[in-house]
Short mmCIF file of C-alpha atoms and ligand atoms in Angstrom, two decimals:
data_model
loop_
_atom_site.label_atom_id
_atom_site.label_comp_id
_atom_site.label_asym_id
_atom_site.label_seq_id
_atom_site.Cartn_x
_atom_site.Cartn_y
_atom_site.Cartn_z
CA MET A 1 194.48 51.36 237.27
CA ALA A 2 196.01 53.68 234.69
CA ASP A 3 199.30 51.78 234.95
CA MET A 4 197.74 48.48 233.92
CA PRO A 5 199.27 47.07 230.77
CA ARG A 6 197.06 47.59 227.79
CA ALA A 7 196.15 44.72 225.56
CA LYS A 8 198.35 44.82 222.53
CA THR A 9 197.66 43.18 219.24
CA VAL A 10 200.17 40.39 219.02
CA ILE A 11 198.84 39.25 215.70
CA ALA A 12 197.78 41.48 212.90
CA LEU A 13 194.14 40.55 212.41
CA GLY A 14 193.75 43.28 209.90
CA PRO A 15 191.21 44.05 207.22
CA VAL A 16 190.12 41.45 204.76
CA ARG A 17 192.76 40.66 202.17
CA ARG A 18 191.38 38.52 199.45
CA LYS A 19 194.05 36.33 197.97
CA ILE A 20 193.48 35.01 194.51
CA SER A 21 194.35 31.38 194.47
CA PRO A 22 194.98 29.98 191.00
CA MET A 23 193.93 26.48 192.08
CA SER A 24 190.64 27.71 193.60
CA GLU A 25 192.03 26.25 196.77
CA ILE A 26 191.55 27.86 200.13
CA ALA A 27 193.60 30.94 200.94
CA PHE A 28 194.43 29.98 204.50
CA GLU A 29 195.64 32.39 207.11
CA ASN A 30 197.21 30.97 210.21
CA SER A 31 197.14 33.62 212.92
CA TYR A 32 196.74 31.07 215.73
CA ALA A 33 199.78 29.16 214.47
CA ARG A 34 201.77 32.41 214.87
CA LEU A 35 201.15 32.34 218.63
CA PRO A 36 203.88 30.80 220.81
CA GLU A 37 204.61 27.15 220.05
CA HIS A 38 203.31 25.79 223.34
CA PHE A 39 199.80 26.96 222.37
CA TYR A 40 199.38 23.99 220.06
CA ALA A 41 200.97 20.92 218.51
CA LYS A 42 201.71 20.67 214.81
CA VAL A 43 199.93 17.66 213.39
CA GLN A 44 199.02 16.04 210.11
CA PRO A 45 195.53 14.68 209.46
CA ALA A 46 195.48 10.92 208.94
CA ASN A 47 194.88 9.60 205.44
CA VAL A 48 191.66 7.72 204.84
CA ARG A 49 191.03 4.98 202.33
CA ASN A 50 187.78 5.65 200.60
CA PRO A 51 186.27 9.07 201.35
CA GLN A 52 182.78 9.93 200.18
CA LEU A 53 181.05 13.26 200.51
CA ILE A 54 177.92 13.12 202.67
CA ARG A 55 176.93 16.76 202.44
CA LEU A 56 178.52 20.08 201.57
CA ASN A 57 177.07 23.32 202.88
CA ALA A 58 177.20 25.45 199.74
CA ASN A 59 175.61 28.54 201.33
CA LEU A 60 178.17 28.59 204.09
CA ALA A 61 180.98 28.01 201.60
CA VAL A 62 179.86 31.12 199.72
CA THR A 63 179.85 33.19 202.94
CA LEU A 64 183.36 31.96 203.60
CA GLY A 65 184.41 33.02 200.11
CA LEU A 66 185.22 29.43 199.16
CA ASP A 67 184.81 27.95 195.72
CA VAL A 68 181.91 25.50 196.00
CA ASP A 69 182.81 23.65 192.79
CA TRP A 70 186.35 23.17 194.00
CA LEU A 71 185.16 21.93 197.40
CA ALA A 72 182.91 19.39 195.67
CA SER A 73 185.72 18.28 193.35
CA PRO A 74 188.01 15.33 194.12
CA ASP A 75 190.68 17.81 195.33
CA GLY A 76 188.17 19.51 197.61
CA LEU A 77 187.01 16.17 198.98
CA ALA A 78 190.64 15.19 199.55
CA MET A 79 191.02 18.28 201.75
CA LEU A 80 187.74 17.70 203.61
CA CYS A 81 188.84 14.20 204.57
CA GLY A 82 192.40 15.17 205.46
CA ASN A 83 194.08 13.32 202.57
CA ARG A 84 195.46 16.43 200.95
CA LEU A 85 196.57 19.65 202.53
CA PRO A 86 196.06 22.74 200.41
CA ALA A 87 199.04 25.03 200.11
CA GLY A 88 199.15 27.40 203.05
CA ALA A 89 197.44 25.15 205.58
CA GLU A 90 199.42 24.72 208.79
CA PRO A 91 197.45 22.08 210.68
CA ILE A 92 197.56 22.28 214.44
CA ALA A 93 195.84 20.78 217.46
CA GLN A 94 195.10 23.44 220.06
CA ALA A 95 196.03 23.02 223.71
CA TYR A 96 193.41 23.61 226.38
CA ALA A 97 192.39 22.45 229.82
CA GLY A 98 189.00 22.37 231.47
CA HIS A 99 186.65 21.48 234.25
CA GLN A 100 184.63 18.44 233.22
CA PHE A 101 181.49 18.05 235.34
CA GLY A 102 183.29 20.14 237.96
CA GLY A 103 186.52 18.10 237.98
CA TRP A 104 189.73 19.84 236.95
CA VAL A 105 191.68 18.38 234.01
CA PRO A 106 194.91 20.35 233.47
CA GLN A 107 195.37 19.17 229.90
CA LEU A 108 192.72 18.22 227.38
CA GLY A 109 193.36 19.79 223.97
CA ASP A 110 192.15 18.83 220.51
CA GLY A 111 192.26 15.06 220.73
CA ARG A 112 190.22 14.44 217.59
CA ALA A 113 190.20 17.81 215.89
CA ILE A 114 192.75 19.52 213.69
CA LEU A 115 192.66 23.19 212.82
CA LEU A 116 193.63 23.56 209.16
CA GLY A 117 193.75 27.34 209.31
CA GLU A 118 191.59 30.43 209.08
CA VAL A 119 189.81 32.07 206.20
CA LEU A 120 188.53 35.59 205.82
CA GLY A 121 184.87 35.44 204.88
CA THR A 122 183.04 37.71 202.45
CA ASP A 123 181.39 39.24 205.54
CA GLY A 124 184.79 40.47 206.74
CA HIS A 125 184.97 37.99 209.61
CA ARG A 126 187.74 35.50 210.30
CA TYR A 127 186.75 31.83 210.58
CA ASP A 128 188.54 28.70 211.73
CA ILE A 129 188.27 25.65 209.50
CA GLN A 130 188.71 22.51 211.51
CA LEU A 131 188.53 18.83 210.71
CA LYS A 132 186.92 16.73 213.42
CA GLY A 133 187.68 13.03 213.41
CA SER A 134 190.79 13.06 211.26
CA GLY A 135 193.09 11.11 213.51
CA ARG A 136 195.19 11.19 216.62
CA THR A 137 197.04 14.21 217.98
CA PRO A 138 199.40 14.60 220.95
CA PHE A 139 196.25 15.44 222.97
CA SER A 140 194.36 12.25 222.09
CA ARG A 141 195.23 10.44 225.32
CA GLY A 142 193.57 6.99 224.99
CA GLY A 143 191.30 8.01 222.12
CA ASP A 144 191.60 7.18 218.43
CA GLY A 145 191.08 10.74 217.18
CA LYS A 146 188.27 9.50 214.95
CA ALA A 147 184.55 10.17 214.84
CA ALA A 148 181.67 7.85 214.10
CA LEU A 149 179.05 8.76 211.53
CA GLY A 150 176.25 9.32 214.07
CA PRO A 151 177.88 12.14 216.10
CA VAL A 152 179.01 13.80 212.85
CA LEU A 153 175.46 13.86 211.49
CA ARG A 154 174.10 15.03 214.83
CA GLU A 155 176.52 17.96 214.89
CA TYR A 156 175.71 18.81 211.28
CA ILE A 157 171.95 18.82 211.89
CA LEU A 158 172.00 20.58 215.24
CA SER A 159 174.57 23.28 214.49
CA GLU A 160 172.94 24.25 211.19
CA ALA A 161 169.50 24.29 212.84
CA MET A 162 170.83 26.55 215.60
CA ALA A 163 172.27 28.95 213.03
CA ALA A 164 168.91 29.06 211.25
CA LEU A 165 167.20 29.69 214.59
CA GLY A 166 169.40 32.76 215.01
CA VAL A 167 171.62 31.37 217.78
CA PRO A 168 175.39 32.05 217.65
CA THR A 169 177.03 28.74 216.86
CA THR A 170 179.84 26.92 215.15
CA ARG A 171 178.77 25.79 211.69
CA ALA A 172 178.92 22.71 209.50
CA LEU A 173 180.79 23.10 206.23
CA ALA A 174 180.86 19.44 205.29
CA ALA A 175 180.51 15.85 206.41
CA VAL A 176 182.48 13.08 204.75
CA LEU A 177 182.44 9.31 205.18
CA SER A 178 185.98 8.08 205.75
CA GLY A 179 185.32 4.66 204.26
CA GLU A 180 186.78 3.12 207.41
CA MET A 181 185.20 1.65 210.49
CA VAL A 182 185.78 3.10 213.96
CA ARG A 183 185.59 1.01 217.07
CA ARG A 184 183.12 2.15 219.72
CA GLU A 185 180.91 -0.26 221.65
CA GLN A 186 180.51 -1.75 218.20
CA ALA A 187 182.26 -1.06 214.90
CA LEU A 188 180.66 1.96 213.21
CA PRO A 189 181.28 3.77 209.93
CA GLY A 190 183.78 6.58 210.47
CA ALA A 191 183.21 10.15 209.32
CA ILE A 192 184.96 13.51 209.29
CA PHE A 193 183.20 16.75 210.05
CA THR A 194 184.42 20.14 208.86
CA ARG A 195 183.62 22.64 211.58
CA VAL A 196 183.66 26.37 211.06
CA ALA A 197 183.92 28.69 214.05
CA SER A 198 184.70 32.33 214.81
CA SER A 199 187.49 30.72 216.79
CA HIS A 200 187.96 27.68 218.98
CA ILE A 201 189.20 29.63 221.99
CA ARG A 202 187.50 28.25 225.06
CA VAL A 203 187.27 29.14 228.74
CA GLY A 204 189.48 26.07 229.10
CA THR A 205 192.13 27.60 226.83
CA PHE A 206 192.62 30.37 229.41
CA GLN A 207 192.55 27.81 232.20
CA TYR A 208 195.35 25.89 230.48
CA PHE A 209 197.82 28.77 230.84
CA HIS A 210 196.55 29.83 234.24
CA GLY A 211 196.92 26.25 235.44
CA GLN A 212 200.59 26.35 234.49
CA SER A 213 201.10 29.79 236.07
CA ASP A 214 202.09 30.93 232.58
CA THR A 215 201.12 34.59 232.82
CA GLN A 216 202.84 35.50 229.59
CA GLY A 217 200.91 32.78 227.75
CA LEU A 218 197.72 34.04 229.36
CA ARG A 219 198.46 37.57 228.26
CA ASP A 220 199.29 36.52 224.69
CA LEU A 221 196.07 34.53 224.51
CA ALA A 222 193.98 37.36 225.96
CA ASP A 223 195.52 39.86 223.55
CA TYR A 224 194.82 37.54 220.66
CA ALA A 225 191.22 36.88 221.76
CA ILE A 226 190.61 40.61 222.22
CA ALA A 227 192.00 41.44 218.78
CA ARG A 228 189.97 38.68 217.20
CA HIS A 229 186.64 38.94 219.01
CA TYR A 230 186.36 42.12 221.00
CA PRO A 231 188.64 44.76 219.43
CA ALA A 232 186.67 47.52 221.15
CA ALA A 233 188.12 46.30 224.47
CA GLN A 234 191.53 47.50 223.30
CA ASN A 235 190.34 51.07 223.82
CA SER A 236 189.12 50.43 227.33
CA GLU A 237 190.95 51.67 230.45
CA GLN A 238 191.14 48.02 231.53
CA PRO A 239 191.12 45.88 228.38
CA TYR A 240 191.21 42.52 230.17
CA ARG A 241 188.34 43.45 232.43
CA ALA A 242 186.41 44.71 229.40
CA PHE A 243 187.16 41.42 227.66
CA LEU A 244 185.89 39.40 230.62
CA GLU A 245 182.71 41.48 230.80
CA LEU A 246 182.08 41.08 227.07
CA VAL A 247 182.48 37.30 227.25
CA ILE A 248 180.11 37.21 230.22
CA ALA A 249 177.53 39.27 228.32
CA ALA A 250 177.84 37.09 225.21
CA GLN A 251 177.47 33.85 227.17
CA ALA A 252 174.54 35.16 229.23
CA ARG A 253 172.71 36.02 226.02
CA LEU A 254 173.60 32.68 224.43
CA ILE A 255 172.33 30.61 227.35
CA ALA A 256 169.08 32.60 227.46
CA GLN A 257 168.62 31.92 223.73
CA TRP A 258 169.12 28.20 224.26
CA MET A 259 166.48 28.22 226.97
CA HIS A 260 163.95 30.09 224.84
CA LEU A 261 164.20 27.30 222.28
CA GLY A 262 164.14 24.43 224.78
CA PHE A 263 167.73 23.52 223.92
CA ILE A 264 169.83 21.57 226.38
CA HIS A 265 173.54 21.61 225.60
CA GLY A 266 174.25 18.64 227.79
CA VAL A 267 177.98 18.99 228.36
CA MET A 268 178.70 22.56 229.45
CA ASN A 269 182.21 21.82 230.64
CA THR A 270 184.58 24.80 230.57
CA ASP A 271 186.39 23.28 227.58
CA ASN A 272 183.09 23.38 225.71
CA MET A 273 182.43 27.09 226.28
CA THR A 274 183.78 29.58 223.75
CA VAL A 275 184.87 33.12 224.52
CA SER A 276 183.27 34.23 221.23
CA GLY A 277 179.82 33.36 222.60
CA GLU A 278 179.14 30.67 219.99
CA THR A 279 177.54 27.36 220.89
CA ILE A 280 180.18 24.65 220.52
CA ASP A 281 180.42 20.89 220.91
CA TYR A 282 177.17 19.28 219.90
CA GLY A 283 177.60 16.04 221.79
CA PRO A 284 174.66 14.81 223.83
CA CYS A 285 172.62 17.97 223.21
CA ALA A 286 168.90 17.96 222.38
CA PHE A 287 165.79 20.08 222.10
CA MET A 288 163.12 18.99 224.54
CA ASP A 289 159.64 17.97 223.49
CA ALA A 290 157.42 18.06 226.61
CA PHE A 291 158.61 20.82 228.89
CA HIS A 292 160.29 20.12 232.20
CA PRO A 293 162.73 22.57 233.79
CA GLU A 294 165.04 19.80 235.00
CA LYS A 295 165.08 17.96 231.69
CA VAL A 296 168.39 16.21 230.96
CA PHE A 297 169.20 13.97 228.00
CA SER A 298 172.89 13.24 228.33
CA SER A 299 173.67 9.72 229.50
CA ILE A 300 176.73 11.01 231.38
CA ASP A 301 174.94 13.87 233.21
CA ARG A 302 173.74 11.74 236.09
CA ASN A 303 173.10 14.56 238.55
CA GLY A 304 171.35 16.92 236.16
CA ARG A 305 174.21 19.42 236.37
CA TYR A 306 173.48 20.61 232.85
CA GLY A 307 169.68 20.27 232.83
CA TRP A 308 167.57 22.92 231.02
CA GLY A 309 166.99 25.17 234.03
CA ASN A 310 170.50 24.73 235.43
CA GLN A 311 172.24 26.08 232.36
CA PRO A 312 172.58 29.65 233.68
CA VAL A 313 174.01 28.27 236.92
CA ALA A 314 176.52 26.19 234.95
CA GLY A 315 177.35 29.18 232.74
CA HIS A 316 177.92 31.41 235.75
CA TRP A 317 180.16 28.74 237.30
CA ASN A 318 182.20 28.42 234.10
CA LEU A 319 182.56 32.17 233.70
CA THR A 320 183.75 32.39 237.30
CA ARG A 321 186.51 29.95 236.28
CA LEU A 322 187.37 32.29 233.38
CA ALA A 323 187.50 35.25 235.76
CA GLU A 324 189.80 33.30 238.09
CA ALA A 325 192.08 32.42 235.20
CA LEU A 326 192.31 36.08 234.19
CA ILE A 327 193.19 37.33 237.69
CA PRO A 328 196.92 37.72 236.92
CA LEU A 329 195.96 40.17 234.16
CA LEU A 330 193.28 42.12 235.97
CA ALA A 331 195.46 44.12 238.39
CA ASP A 332 198.95 44.07 239.91
CA ASP A 333 197.50 43.69 243.37
CA VAL A 334 195.78 40.34 243.89
CA ASP A 335 193.00 41.75 246.05
CA ASP A 336 192.27 44.44 243.47
CA ALA A 337 192.25 41.78 240.76
CA LYS A 338 189.84 39.60 242.74
CA ALA A 339 187.53 42.54 243.35
CA THR A 340 187.58 43.34 239.63
CA ALA A 341 186.84 39.70 238.75
CA GLU A 342 183.97 39.56 241.24
CA ALA A 343 182.46 42.79 239.96
CA ALA A 344 182.60 41.45 236.41
CA ILE A 345 181.04 38.12 237.38
CA ALA A 346 178.27 39.94 239.22
CA THR A 347 177.09 41.37 235.89
CA PHE A 348 176.10 37.89 234.64
CA VAL A 349 172.83 37.71 236.55
CA ASP A 350 171.47 40.99 235.17
CA HIS A 351 172.54 40.20 231.62
CA PHE A 352 171.02 36.76 231.78
CA SER A 353 167.76 37.83 233.45
CA ASP A 354 167.30 40.65 230.99
CA HIS A 355 167.69 38.39 227.92
CA TYR A 356 165.71 35.59 229.50
CA ILE A 357 162.71 37.77 230.36
CA ARG A 358 162.74 39.69 227.10
CA GLY A 359 162.83 36.46 225.11
CA PHE A 360 159.84 35.05 226.98
CA ARG A 361 157.96 38.33 226.57
CA ALA A 362 158.51 37.98 222.82
CA LYS A 363 157.41 34.35 222.89
CA LEU A 364 154.20 35.30 224.71
CA GLY A 365 153.47 38.42 222.67
CA PHE A 366 154.03 40.79 225.59
CA LYS A 367 155.48 44.28 225.40
CA PRO A 368 159.31 44.07 225.16
CA ASP A 369 159.79 46.30 228.18
CA GLY A 370 157.20 44.48 230.18
CA GLY A 371 154.67 46.14 232.39
CA SER A 372 154.43 45.09 235.97
CA ASP A 373 156.35 42.48 237.93
CA SER A 374 153.28 40.30 237.77
CA ASN A 375 153.91 39.82 234.05
CA ASP A 376 157.26 38.25 234.89
CA ALA A 377 155.54 36.09 237.49
CA PHE A 378 153.13 35.02 234.75
CA ILE A 379 156.11 33.80 232.69
CA SER A 380 157.34 31.50 235.45
CA GLY A 381 153.75 30.44 236.14
CA THR A 382 153.37 29.53 232.47
CA LEU A 383 156.48 27.34 232.62
CA THR A 384 155.23 25.63 235.78
CA MET A 385 151.94 24.93 234.05
CA LEU A 386 153.67 23.55 230.96
CA ALA A 387 155.63 21.15 233.16
CA GLU A 388 152.55 20.09 235.15
CA GLN A 389 150.52 19.50 232.01
CA LYS A 390 153.48 17.88 230.20
CA ILE A 391 152.91 20.13 227.19
CA ASP A 392 155.14 20.14 224.15
CA TYR A 393 157.20 23.31 224.44
CA THR A 394 157.56 24.15 220.73
CA ILE A 395 153.97 23.31 219.82
CA PHE A 396 152.62 25.34 222.74
CA PHE A 397 154.34 28.55 221.73
CA ARG A 398 153.58 28.07 218.05
CA GLN A 399 149.89 27.37 218.70
CA LEU A 400 149.78 30.46 220.88
CA THR A 401 151.30 32.45 218.01
CA LYS A 402 148.63 31.15 215.65
CA LEU A 403 145.92 31.96 218.14
CA ALA A 404 147.32 35.46 218.61
CA ALA A 405 147.18 35.86 214.83
CA GLY A 406 143.43 35.23 214.90
CA GLY A 407 143.34 31.43 214.93
CA ASP A 408 140.91 29.56 217.10
CA LYS A 409 141.53 28.47 220.68
CA GLU A 410 140.97 24.75 220.18
CA ALA A 411 144.37 23.78 218.84
CA LEU A 412 146.02 25.34 221.89
CA SER A 413 143.53 24.13 224.48
CA ALA A 414 143.89 20.59 223.05
CA GLN A 415 147.46 20.59 224.39
CA PHE A 416 146.14 20.69 227.97
CA PHE A 417 144.71 17.63 229.69
CA ASP A 418 142.97 19.92 232.18
CA SER A 419 140.66 22.42 230.45
CA ASN A 420 140.07 24.51 233.62
CA SER A 421 143.81 25.19 233.82
CA PHE A 422 143.75 26.30 230.23
CA ASP A 423 140.79 28.67 230.71
CA ASP A 424 142.40 30.35 233.74
CA TRP A 425 145.73 30.64 232.05
CA PHE A 426 144.22 31.95 228.82
CA GLU A 427 142.25 34.71 230.55
CA GLN A 428 145.39 35.96 232.26
CA TRP A 429 147.39 35.80 229.06
CA ARG A 430 144.74 37.78 227.18
CA GLU A 431 144.69 40.44 229.84
CA ILE A 432 148.45 41.01 229.68
CA ALA A 433 148.96 40.53 225.95
CA GLN A 434 145.89 42.51 224.83
CA PRO A 435 145.86 40.78 221.45
CA SER A 436 143.11 43.06 220.14
CA ALA A 437 145.14 46.22 220.76
CA PRO A 438 146.12 47.98 217.50
CA GLU A 439 149.84 47.82 218.25
CA PHE A 440 149.67 44.05 218.79
CA ALA A 441 150.54 43.52 215.11
CA LYS A 442 154.14 44.51 215.86
CA ARG A 443 154.28 42.09 218.76
CA LEU A 444 152.90 39.34 216.56
CA VAL A 445 155.91 39.79 214.27
CA MET A 446 158.15 39.31 217.32
CA MET A 447 156.17 36.26 218.41
CA ARG A 448 156.59 34.65 215.01
CA ALA A 449 160.32 35.29 215.11
CA ALA A 450 160.62 33.86 218.63
CA ASN A 451 158.56 30.69 218.21
CA PRO A 452 159.85 28.26 215.59
CA VAL A 453 157.54 25.92 213.71
CA ARG A 454 160.20 23.23 213.41
CA ILE A 455 163.15 22.23 215.55
CA PRO A 456 165.32 19.15 214.96
CA ARG A 457 163.45 16.94 217.36
CA ASN A 458 165.45 14.24 219.01
CA HIS A 459 163.51 11.32 217.57
CA ARG A 460 164.01 12.76 214.08
CA VAL A 461 167.73 13.16 214.68
CA GLU A 462 167.93 9.56 215.90
CA GLU A 463 165.89 8.36 212.93
CA ALA A 464 168.24 10.17 210.52
CA ILE A 465 171.29 8.66 212.22
CA GLN A 466 169.92 5.11 212.34
CA GLN A 467 168.90 5.28 208.69
CA ALA A 468 172.33 6.63 207.74
CA TYR A 469 173.93 3.62 209.43
CA THR A 470 172.04 1.47 206.92
CA GLY A 471 173.57 3.52 204.11
CA ASP A 472 170.52 5.71 203.44
CA LEU A 473 170.93 9.47 203.89
CA THR A 474 167.36 10.41 202.88
CA ALA A 475 166.12 11.20 206.40
CA PHE A 476 169.30 13.14 207.24
CA ASN A 477 169.07 15.30 204.12
CA ARG A 478 165.37 15.89 204.62
CA LEU A 479 165.83 16.90 208.26
CA VAL A 480 168.58 19.35 207.34
CA ALA A 481 166.30 20.80 204.64
CA ALA A 482 163.37 21.02 207.10
CA THR A 483 165.32 23.06 209.62
CA VAL A 484 166.83 25.62 207.23
CA ASP A 485 163.77 27.86 207.51
CA PRO A 486 162.44 27.06 210.97
CA PHE A 487 160.02 29.96 211.41
CA GLU A 488 158.09 29.45 208.16
CA GLU A 489 155.05 27.20 207.93
CA ASN A 490 155.70 24.59 205.25
CA SER A 491 153.24 21.76 204.64
CA GLU A 492 155.97 19.81 202.84
CA PHE A 493 157.68 19.35 206.22
CA ALA A 494 154.56 18.98 208.38
CA GLU A 495 155.77 15.77 210.04
CA PHE A 496 158.68 17.61 211.66
CA GLU A 497 156.27 19.80 213.64
CA GLN A 498 154.82 16.83 215.47
CA ALA A 499 155.81 15.71 218.92
CA PRO A 500 157.05 12.13 219.19
CA THR A 501 154.56 9.39 219.96
CA PRO A 502 155.32 7.57 223.25
CA GLU A 503 157.15 4.88 221.25
CA GLN A 504 159.24 7.48 219.43
CA VAL A 505 160.39 9.42 222.50
CA VAL A 506 164.18 9.44 222.90
CA CYS A 507 165.09 9.69 226.55
CA GLN A 508 168.88 9.66 226.40
CA THR A 509 171.60 10.99 224.16
CA PHE A 510 175.23 9.91 224.03
CA CYS A 511 178.47 11.71 223.23
CA GLY A 512 179.49 8.84 221.01
CA THR A 513 183.15 9.74 221.33
P1 AMP B 601 184.25 16.44 224.36
O1 AMP B 601 183.52 15.60 225.34
O2 AMP B 601 183.83 16.23 222.95
O3 AMP B 601 184.21 17.88 224.73
O4 AMP B 601 185.77 15.98 224.43
C1 AMP B 601 186.53 16.08 225.61
C2 AMP B 601 187.98 15.76 225.33
O5 AMP B 601 188.13 14.42 224.86
C3 AMP B 601 188.63 16.65 224.28
O6 AMP B 601 189.96 16.88 224.67
C4 AMP B 601 188.56 15.80 223.04
O7 AMP B 601 189.54 16.16 222.11
C5 AMP B 601 188.81 14.41 223.60
N1 AMP B 601 188.25 13.36 222.74
C6 AMP B 601 186.96 13.09 222.54
N2 AMP B 601 186.81 12.05 221.69
C7 AMP B 601 188.05 11.66 221.33
C8 AMP B 601 188.57 10.63 220.47
N3 AMP B 601 187.78 9.80 219.80
N4 AMP B 601 189.91 10.55 220.36
C9 AMP B 601 190.72 11.37 221.04
N5 AMP B 601 190.30 12.33 221.86
C10 AMP B 601 188.98 12.49 222.01
MG1 MG B 602 184.83 19.44 223.69
#
């Protein structure tokens, strides 16, 4: 394969250059807008009448090297709502395609999102700054390009909680009320969300060019994605294969992390899967309370395609679509290219299983490298028991952590309705974990870091949204504050640890688009 074309850097994504902006405005870079014109449409955000800041993420702004005071000023607010474009912004809507619930859609694209540009953060990384809900684009199809307040708050809460939980994710820089109503099943207050991402390149972005047999576009996109996310692949014998394998590894790890936390993405369509390995598109997602492997929340996921335990299957399916899209770049000979794609895809299972098992070993206080196969069988047995006993997933692992730290058994055994099951299970756990062994202290540190005290439970998210619709942001702000430090006990936020009462349980979530 020595004659394979090497990935070239089409865009200089060089070292951080800090521009000094006299207005304290944002020093935008626009590397994506330098890609060929059919990669995007140039658009202008719509003006809104009466914008009001809901929340600004000052910590994130600092990481991005942005001036917090300027962002909070009337000029900053004008940018965050799309009313005023800072110098240097070149707003675009990105083109992409995708498989939605298995059905091919050759053109989707940013229908209600506009990329203002990129910034170079103080950490040396490049970030997209995107407005979600700021009006129609050429990809809007029948939609209004707007967002209602509820989905904006949900994305803010969930994406910031995921970041705090240590999961790669897009971030929330700000949420702004537009001062206008949007029409859904009923009229709802409109809002604009400022999303920050390592990039918005999706599996579906590759599918877009592949679907049009545009091999040059595919190559330009792959070169760009390699330069931006996986520069080490440039030095590989087969850069595009290396790229594919790196995306597969990143996604396998991501999906395992979701599962360790009881997170269900809900809409794992190929247009909602990044090549960076960040969680994106917080639509009908949720953390589960009582554990069940087939748990689904999304109102549109009728067949459980994206249920908790099916997420690795869905991820593997999506990554196979990415591999297919990359075939024209993988080798000159189609059979060679297919063999390369298949070999890459075959690595998913090992990557996923490795992360999945290691994460559960950490959650249970087991040795990171395991012991015997029976320990792995104990993990699946534990999950079966949790489902049978309808035990709250987060509380179970946190109570186990407390017990392992010397707490008493009662708080954990109280989670079981069948005490014999608990006694059997507990004896086996103690035998494998050996909590009295001197080196257990190290494993306790890992347990604490793997088992959060607080997650943004669905009923709390719903409560925050419903209260916000009455004009009161107290519950929203408090929930965001409660999930900033999810692994630390904090009596001030004790109510967020609790499982919902039967009346509080939220069974379904909606995209709200
Ligand atoms: P999602 O389900 O959020 O991944 O969105 C799927 C597709 O629908 C994307 O192309 C979105 O840009 C588009 N879309 C979602 N909501 C709207 C809306 N309100 N207006 C226009 N396009 C939308
Ligand atoms: Mg999407």
